[in-house]
Structure formats: C-alpha cells, structure tokens
Coordinates of C-alpha atoms in Angstrom, one line a residue:
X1 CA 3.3 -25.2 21.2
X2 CA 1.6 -22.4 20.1
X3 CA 3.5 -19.0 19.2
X4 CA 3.4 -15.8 21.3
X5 CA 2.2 -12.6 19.1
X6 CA 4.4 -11.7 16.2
X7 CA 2.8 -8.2 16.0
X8 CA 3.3 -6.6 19.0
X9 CA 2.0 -3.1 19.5
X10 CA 5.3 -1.0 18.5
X11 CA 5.5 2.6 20.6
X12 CA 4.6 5.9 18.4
X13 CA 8.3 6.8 19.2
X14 CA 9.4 3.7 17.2
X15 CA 7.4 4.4 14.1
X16 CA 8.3 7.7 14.1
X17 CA 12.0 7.1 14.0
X18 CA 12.5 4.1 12.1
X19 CA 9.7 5.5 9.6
X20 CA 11.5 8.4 8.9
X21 CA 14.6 6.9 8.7
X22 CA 13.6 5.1 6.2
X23 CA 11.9 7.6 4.4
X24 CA 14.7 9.7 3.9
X25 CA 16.8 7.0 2.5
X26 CA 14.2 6.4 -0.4
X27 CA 13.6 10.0 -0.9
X28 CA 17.0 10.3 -1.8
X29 CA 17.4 7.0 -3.7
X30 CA 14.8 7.9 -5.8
X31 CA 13.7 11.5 -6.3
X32 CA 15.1 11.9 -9.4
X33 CA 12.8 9.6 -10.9
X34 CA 9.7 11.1 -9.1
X35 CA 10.9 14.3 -11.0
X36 CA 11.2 12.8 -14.3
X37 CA 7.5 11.1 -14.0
X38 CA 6.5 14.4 -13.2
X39 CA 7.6 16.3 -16.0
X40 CA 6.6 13.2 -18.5
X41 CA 2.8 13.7 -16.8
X42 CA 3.2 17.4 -17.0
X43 CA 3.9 17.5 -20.7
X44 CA 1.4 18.0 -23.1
X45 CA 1.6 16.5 -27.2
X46 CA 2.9 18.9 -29.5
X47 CA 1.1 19.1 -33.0
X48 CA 3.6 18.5 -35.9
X49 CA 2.4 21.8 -37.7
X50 CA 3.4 24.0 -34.5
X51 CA 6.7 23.1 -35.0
X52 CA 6.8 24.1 -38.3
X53 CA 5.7 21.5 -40.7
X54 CA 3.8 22.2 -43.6
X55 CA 1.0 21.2 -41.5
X56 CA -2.3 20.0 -43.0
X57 CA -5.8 19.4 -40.5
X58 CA -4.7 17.0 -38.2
X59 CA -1.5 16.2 -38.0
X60 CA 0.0 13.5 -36.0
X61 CA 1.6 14.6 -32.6
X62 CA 4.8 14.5 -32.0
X63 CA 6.0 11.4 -30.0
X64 CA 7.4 12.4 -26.3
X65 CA 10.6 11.6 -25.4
X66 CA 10.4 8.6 -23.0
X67 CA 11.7 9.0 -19.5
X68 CA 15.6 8.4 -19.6
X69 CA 16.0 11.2 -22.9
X70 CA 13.7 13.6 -20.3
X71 CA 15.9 12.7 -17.6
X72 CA 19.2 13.9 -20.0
X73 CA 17.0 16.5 -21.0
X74 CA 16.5 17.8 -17.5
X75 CA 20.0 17.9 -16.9
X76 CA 21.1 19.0 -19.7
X77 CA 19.2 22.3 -19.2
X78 CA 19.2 23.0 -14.8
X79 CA 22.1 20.1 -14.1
X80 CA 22.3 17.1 -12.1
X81 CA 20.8 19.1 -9.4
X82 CA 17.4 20.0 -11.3
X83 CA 16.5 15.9 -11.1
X84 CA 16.2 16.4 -6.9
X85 CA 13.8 19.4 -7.2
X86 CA 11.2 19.3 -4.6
X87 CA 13.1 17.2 -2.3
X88 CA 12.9 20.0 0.5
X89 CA 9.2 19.0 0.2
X90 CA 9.7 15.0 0.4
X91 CA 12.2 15.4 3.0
X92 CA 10.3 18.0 5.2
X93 CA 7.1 15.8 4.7
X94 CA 8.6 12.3 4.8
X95 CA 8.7 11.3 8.8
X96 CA 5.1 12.7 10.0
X97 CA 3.8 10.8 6.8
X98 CA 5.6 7.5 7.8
X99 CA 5.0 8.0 11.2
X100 CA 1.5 8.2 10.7
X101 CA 1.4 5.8 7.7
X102 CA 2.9 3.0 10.0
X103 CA 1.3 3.8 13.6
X104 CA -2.1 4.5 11.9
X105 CA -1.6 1.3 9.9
X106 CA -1.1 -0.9 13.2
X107 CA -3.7 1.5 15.4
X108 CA -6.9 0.4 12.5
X109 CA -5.4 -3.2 12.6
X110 CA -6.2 -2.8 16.3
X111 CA -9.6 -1.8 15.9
X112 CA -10.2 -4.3 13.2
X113 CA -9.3 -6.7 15.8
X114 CA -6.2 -9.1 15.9
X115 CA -5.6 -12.9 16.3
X116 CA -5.4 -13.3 19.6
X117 CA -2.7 -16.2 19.6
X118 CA -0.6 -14.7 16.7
X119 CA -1.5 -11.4 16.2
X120 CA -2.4 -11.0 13.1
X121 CA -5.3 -9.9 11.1
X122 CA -7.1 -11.5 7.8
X123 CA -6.9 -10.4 4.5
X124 CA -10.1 -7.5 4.5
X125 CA -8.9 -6.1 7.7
X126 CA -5.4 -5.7 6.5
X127 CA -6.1 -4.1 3.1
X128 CA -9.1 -1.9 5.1
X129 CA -6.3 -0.7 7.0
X130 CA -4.0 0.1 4.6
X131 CA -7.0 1.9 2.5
X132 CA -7.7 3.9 5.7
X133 CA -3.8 4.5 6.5
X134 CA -3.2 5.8 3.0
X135 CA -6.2 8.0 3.3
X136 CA -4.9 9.3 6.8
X137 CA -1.6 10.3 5.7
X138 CA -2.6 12.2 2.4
X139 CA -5.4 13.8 4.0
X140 CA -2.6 14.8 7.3
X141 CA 0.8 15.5 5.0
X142 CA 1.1 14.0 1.7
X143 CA -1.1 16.1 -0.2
X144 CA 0.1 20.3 0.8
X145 CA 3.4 18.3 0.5
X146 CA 2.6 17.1 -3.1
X147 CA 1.6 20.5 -3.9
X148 CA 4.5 21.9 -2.9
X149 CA 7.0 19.7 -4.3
X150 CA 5.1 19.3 -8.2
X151 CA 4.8 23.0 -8.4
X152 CA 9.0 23.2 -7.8
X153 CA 9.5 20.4 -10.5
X154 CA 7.4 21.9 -13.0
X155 CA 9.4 25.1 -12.7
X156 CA 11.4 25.6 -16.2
X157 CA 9.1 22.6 -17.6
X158 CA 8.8 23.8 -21.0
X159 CA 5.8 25.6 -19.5
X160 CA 3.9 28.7 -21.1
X161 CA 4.9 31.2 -18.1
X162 CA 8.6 31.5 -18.0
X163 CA 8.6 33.4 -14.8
X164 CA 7.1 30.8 -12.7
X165 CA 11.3 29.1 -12.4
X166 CA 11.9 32.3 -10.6
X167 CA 8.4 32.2 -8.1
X168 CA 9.4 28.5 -7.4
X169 CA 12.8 28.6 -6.3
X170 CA 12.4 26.2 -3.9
X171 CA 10.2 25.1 -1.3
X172 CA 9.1 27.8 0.6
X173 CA 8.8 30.6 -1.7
X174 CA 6.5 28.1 -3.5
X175 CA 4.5 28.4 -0.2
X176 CA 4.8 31.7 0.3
X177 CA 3.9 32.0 -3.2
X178 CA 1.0 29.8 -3.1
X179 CA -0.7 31.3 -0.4
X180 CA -0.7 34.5 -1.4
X181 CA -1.6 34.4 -4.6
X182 CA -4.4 31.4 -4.7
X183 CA -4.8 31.3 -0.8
X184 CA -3.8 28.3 2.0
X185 CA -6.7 25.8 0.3
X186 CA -4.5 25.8 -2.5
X187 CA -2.4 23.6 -0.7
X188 CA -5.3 20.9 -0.7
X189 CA -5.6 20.7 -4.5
X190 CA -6.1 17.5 -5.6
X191 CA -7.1 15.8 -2.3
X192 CA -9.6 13.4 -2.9
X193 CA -7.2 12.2 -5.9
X194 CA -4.4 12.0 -3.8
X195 CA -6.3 10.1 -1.2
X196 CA -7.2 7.4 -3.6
X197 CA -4.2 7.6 -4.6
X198 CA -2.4 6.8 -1.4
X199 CA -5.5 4.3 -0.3
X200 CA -5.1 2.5 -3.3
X201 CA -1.1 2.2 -2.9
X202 CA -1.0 1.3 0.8
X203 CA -4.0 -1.0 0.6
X204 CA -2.0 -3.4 -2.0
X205 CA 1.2 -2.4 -0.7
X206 CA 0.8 -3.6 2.8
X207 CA -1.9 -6.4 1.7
X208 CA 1.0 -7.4 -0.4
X209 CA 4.1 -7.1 1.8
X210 CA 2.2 -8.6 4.3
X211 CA 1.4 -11.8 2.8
X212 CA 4.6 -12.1 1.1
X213 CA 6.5 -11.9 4.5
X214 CA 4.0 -14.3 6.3
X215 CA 5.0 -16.6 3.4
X216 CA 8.4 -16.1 3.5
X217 CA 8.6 -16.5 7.0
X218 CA 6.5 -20.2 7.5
X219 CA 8.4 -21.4 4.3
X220 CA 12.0 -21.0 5.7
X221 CA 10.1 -21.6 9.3
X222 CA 12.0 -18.4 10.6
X223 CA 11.2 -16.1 13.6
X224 CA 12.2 -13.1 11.4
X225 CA 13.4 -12.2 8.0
X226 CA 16.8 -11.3 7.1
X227 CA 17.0 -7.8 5.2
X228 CA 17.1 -9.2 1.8
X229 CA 14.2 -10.9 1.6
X230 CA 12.5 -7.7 3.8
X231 CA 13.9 -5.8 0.5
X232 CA 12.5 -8.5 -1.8
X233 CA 8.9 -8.7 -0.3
X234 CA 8.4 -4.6 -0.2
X235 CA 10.4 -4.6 -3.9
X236 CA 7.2 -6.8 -4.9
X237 CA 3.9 -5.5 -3.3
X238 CA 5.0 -1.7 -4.2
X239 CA 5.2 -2.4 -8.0
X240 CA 1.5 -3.5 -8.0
X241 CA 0.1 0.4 -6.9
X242 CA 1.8 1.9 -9.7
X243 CA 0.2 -0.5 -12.0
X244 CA -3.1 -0.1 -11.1
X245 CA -3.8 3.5 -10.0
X246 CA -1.3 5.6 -12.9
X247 CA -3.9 7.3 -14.3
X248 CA -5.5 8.5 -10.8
X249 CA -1.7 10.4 -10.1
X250 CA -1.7 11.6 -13.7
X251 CA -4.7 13.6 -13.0
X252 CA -3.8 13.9 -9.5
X253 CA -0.7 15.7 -10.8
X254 CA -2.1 17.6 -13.2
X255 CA -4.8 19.1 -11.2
X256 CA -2.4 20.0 -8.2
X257 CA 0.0 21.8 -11.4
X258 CA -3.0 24.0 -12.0
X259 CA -3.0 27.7 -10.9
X260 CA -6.2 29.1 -10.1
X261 CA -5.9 32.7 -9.7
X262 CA -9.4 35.3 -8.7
X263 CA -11.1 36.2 -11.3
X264 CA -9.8 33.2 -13.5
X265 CA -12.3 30.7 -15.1
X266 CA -11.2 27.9 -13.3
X267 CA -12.1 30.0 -10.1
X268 CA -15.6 30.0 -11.2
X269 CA -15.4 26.0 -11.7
X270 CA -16.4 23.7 -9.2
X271 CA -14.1 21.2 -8.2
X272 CA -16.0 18.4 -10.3
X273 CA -16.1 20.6 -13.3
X274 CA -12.2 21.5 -13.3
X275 CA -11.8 17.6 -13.1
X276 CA -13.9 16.6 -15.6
X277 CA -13.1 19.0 -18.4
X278 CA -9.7 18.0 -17.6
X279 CA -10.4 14.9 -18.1
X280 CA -12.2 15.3 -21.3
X281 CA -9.2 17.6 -22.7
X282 CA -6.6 14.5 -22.1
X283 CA -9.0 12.5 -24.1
X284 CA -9.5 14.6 -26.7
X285 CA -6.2 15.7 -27.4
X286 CA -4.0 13.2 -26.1
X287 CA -5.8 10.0 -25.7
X288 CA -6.4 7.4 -23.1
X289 CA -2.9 6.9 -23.5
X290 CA -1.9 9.7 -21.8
X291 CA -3.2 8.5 -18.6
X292 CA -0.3 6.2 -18.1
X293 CA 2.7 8.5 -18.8
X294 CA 5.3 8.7 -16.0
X295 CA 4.3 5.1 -15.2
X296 CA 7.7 3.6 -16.1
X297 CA 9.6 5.9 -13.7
X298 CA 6.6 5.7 -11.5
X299 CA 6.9 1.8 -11.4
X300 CA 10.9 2.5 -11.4
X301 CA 10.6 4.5 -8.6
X302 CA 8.0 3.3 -6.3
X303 CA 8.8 -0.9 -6.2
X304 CA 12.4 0.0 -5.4
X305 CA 11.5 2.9 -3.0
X306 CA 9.3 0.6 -1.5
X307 CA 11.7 -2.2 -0.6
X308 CA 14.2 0.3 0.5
X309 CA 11.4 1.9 2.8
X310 CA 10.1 -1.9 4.4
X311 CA 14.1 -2.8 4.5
X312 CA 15.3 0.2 6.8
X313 CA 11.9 0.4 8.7
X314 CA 12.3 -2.8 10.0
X315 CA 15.8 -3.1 10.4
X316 CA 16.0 0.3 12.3
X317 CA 12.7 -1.0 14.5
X318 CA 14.5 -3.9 15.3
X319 CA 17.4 -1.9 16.4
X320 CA 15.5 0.1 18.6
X321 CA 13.4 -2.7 19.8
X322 CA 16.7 -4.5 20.6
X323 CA 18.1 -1.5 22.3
X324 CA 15.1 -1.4 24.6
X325 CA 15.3 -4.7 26.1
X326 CA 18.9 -4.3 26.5
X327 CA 18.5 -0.9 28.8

C-alpha cells in the first residue's frame, strides 16, 4: 500500500512560529560561542618585537590564545554578560530569517517539483533549494543583522579605536551609528559573502538533515522521529557547513568589521579591490592559516545550534499541526 505524502505543504503561520521558536532557543544556547569566534576572527597576530622583545627582522608572531582562554579573557574584562553581545541583533533577526529560511525552503522544493506519491524531492533539487533558501534569507535579514551584531562584539576587542565600546553600546545605537556615519548600504557589507555563506550552510545542512532523517526513518520503519534522533540528524548535517565554508565567514567577518568613512581610502575602493587586498594582507601577514580561526567555536556552535534548531522546529510544528486537527 503505497504512503500518502510525508511533506505536506505546512502554512507560513507554522513556519513562522515554530521557526522562531526555535531560533530563539539556539540563539541563546549558543551566542557566547558566536562571540568568541568572532573575536578569534577579528584578531590579528602580534609580532614578538611589538611587545617588546629584542626584536630582530622577522620575528615569529605571537601564537593567539585559542577559543576557551578568549572566552575567560572576554569575561574577565566586560563579564559574563560581554559573551551574549549582539544577541539583540540575533534575537531581533532570528524569526523572519527562519520563517523565511523554512517556508522558502519548502516553497523552491515546490517549484523543483515533488514526488507525487511521497512527497519528496531528489538529491539536486533539495540541495538547489537549500542554496536558494540560504541565499534568500541573507540577502532578506541575515546580512544588516550580521552587521549589526559583529560590529557590537568587536566593541572593546583589543581594537585600535577605543571609543568605538562607547558608539556600540548595543544594538541600535550601532544602527543609528552606522547609518549616519557610513550611510544605510553599510548595512549590506559583506553580502555576497554572507550569501555564500548561508547558501553553502543550508545547501549541506538541509541536503544532510534530510537524508539522514529519510534514513532514520525507513531503518526503524517509523511514521515520525522521536526528538532525539531529530537532535541527532540536525547535530550531524550542521557540522559539515562549518567545515567547509570557515574561511568564506572569516572574510565575511572581517569585511562587515570594516568602517568605511567619506573621504577614506577604502571609500575610493571598489568592492572587489577592498576584498582582495584583504585577502592578500591575511596572506601575507598571517597565513592561509588564518582563514580557519573561529572554526572550533564555529563548528561548536553551529552542529549543536543546529540540532537544537531541527529539534524545536519540528517538535513545535508538530504541536501546532496537532492542535489544528484537534480544533
């Protein structure tokens, strides 16, 4: 006997509130280690001789401290509290962007065209959508939010300008801030990086979680998961984005930490050339190596955040689903 669809069309109003649910239980899960990858990105090598040593031609860097001695480090100097700055900016921005990460996800899945009998799409069409998801919701939310948010955890970041912990305060006099002073594109710094970004992460993420699931769910010949394993499957297919796309958000984050005021060189820089001499400066200076810090907290951060974020978005669906039928 042949099964009735598994993926039925779910209402906007569904994704909206089960997506955001969800979203605000990861981003306060795991903020604090979005902050520390931030400040690891943000952090430039030190040359042993500018700290004092003796100091001949090319002296070795000093090594970074890894994530957990930046995490006591942040605390140690703004408190417990300084590890959730920017999460004004996660919160504000976390139901529209899984709202429209999970209905634009299903709605391209639709055009891609489904089985008829169960529902489901291939392999292409579901990572096509989830390239095309991620690339809706940076271009709609995640990317002026991403702004907003770095440019709070960088403040007091062992930074050159000092005054820049009292012009980020918090979320919206970094707006305010922002807008004024570098105007409202400022808040789309970084876009096409935070596009692939977000393409690349929901592509495999959803590819993953999908197939996982699918197995998980013919294996034990269930109708539907229990939250564990919902936790399990997302734990899995969101640690493989991290892996392969660090060095995309290290420039990503680097580019969105950069102020470009009139007048400025970097004003007079296209968009290409401010990437590339970037680029080239990290390779000079810091190595290729560079291009993967933050991935530990990253990876620490996303693959748990992740299976937190598939756990309570389908649980709460369910719930709602259930409450539906029952009216």
């Amino acid at each position: 006997m042949s099964k009735s669809p598994t993926n039925q069309k779910t209402p906007l109003s569904v994704h909206f509130i089960a997506g955001g649910a969800a979203g605000a239980c990861e981003a306060m899960c795991m903020h604090p280690l979005d902050t520390i990858k931030v400040r690891m990105q943000l952090r430039r090598n030190v040359p042993a001789r500018s700290r004092g040593a003796a100091g001949a031609a090319g002296a070795a860097p000093v090594k970074a401290p890894g994530f957990i001695q930046t995490g006591v480090g942040i605390v140690q100097k703004d408190g417990p509290l300084g590890l959730y700055r920017g999460l004004a900016a996660v919160v504000s921005g976390i139901v529209p962007k899984m709202a429209i990460r999970f209905f634009s996800f299903e709605a391209y899945k639709d055009l891609l065209g489904r089985d008829p009998v169960t529902g489901k799409t291939g392999f292409w069409a579901t990572f096509v959508s989830g390239l095309a998801a991620g690339v809706t919701e940076s271009v709609l939310v995640v990317t002026p939010m991403d702004v907003l948010k770095i440019r709070v955890q960088a403040a007091r970041a062992s930074m050159t300008d000092p005054s820049e912990a009292a012009k980020y305060r918090n979320l919206f006099t970094a707006a305010y801030t922002i807008v004024k002073e570098e105007g409202p594109f400022a808040l789309y710094k970084g876009v096409g990086f935070t596009a692939l970004r977000q393409a690349t992460n929901q592509a495999v993420n959803f590819t993953g979680y999908q197939y996982i699931k699918d197995f998980l769910l013919k294996t034990q010949d269930l109708d539907a998961l229990p939250s564990w394993q919902h936790l399990l499957a997302g734990g899995f297919s969101g640690a493989l984005g991290p892996l392969a796309n660090n060095p995309i958000d290290t420039l990503k984050t680097r580019v969105q930490r950069q102020r470009i005021l009139p007048g400025s060189e970097l004003e007079r820089m296209s968009s290409w050339q401010r990437t590339t001499t970037l680029v080239r400066d990290i390779l000079k200076n810091e190595g290729w190596q560079a291009f993967y810090k933050g991935v530990t907290p990253r990876l620490l951060r996303v693959a748990p955040g992740q299976a937190i974020t598939f756990m309570i978005y389908e649980r709460v669906k369910k719930m709602i689903t259930k409450a539906d039928k029952d009216a």
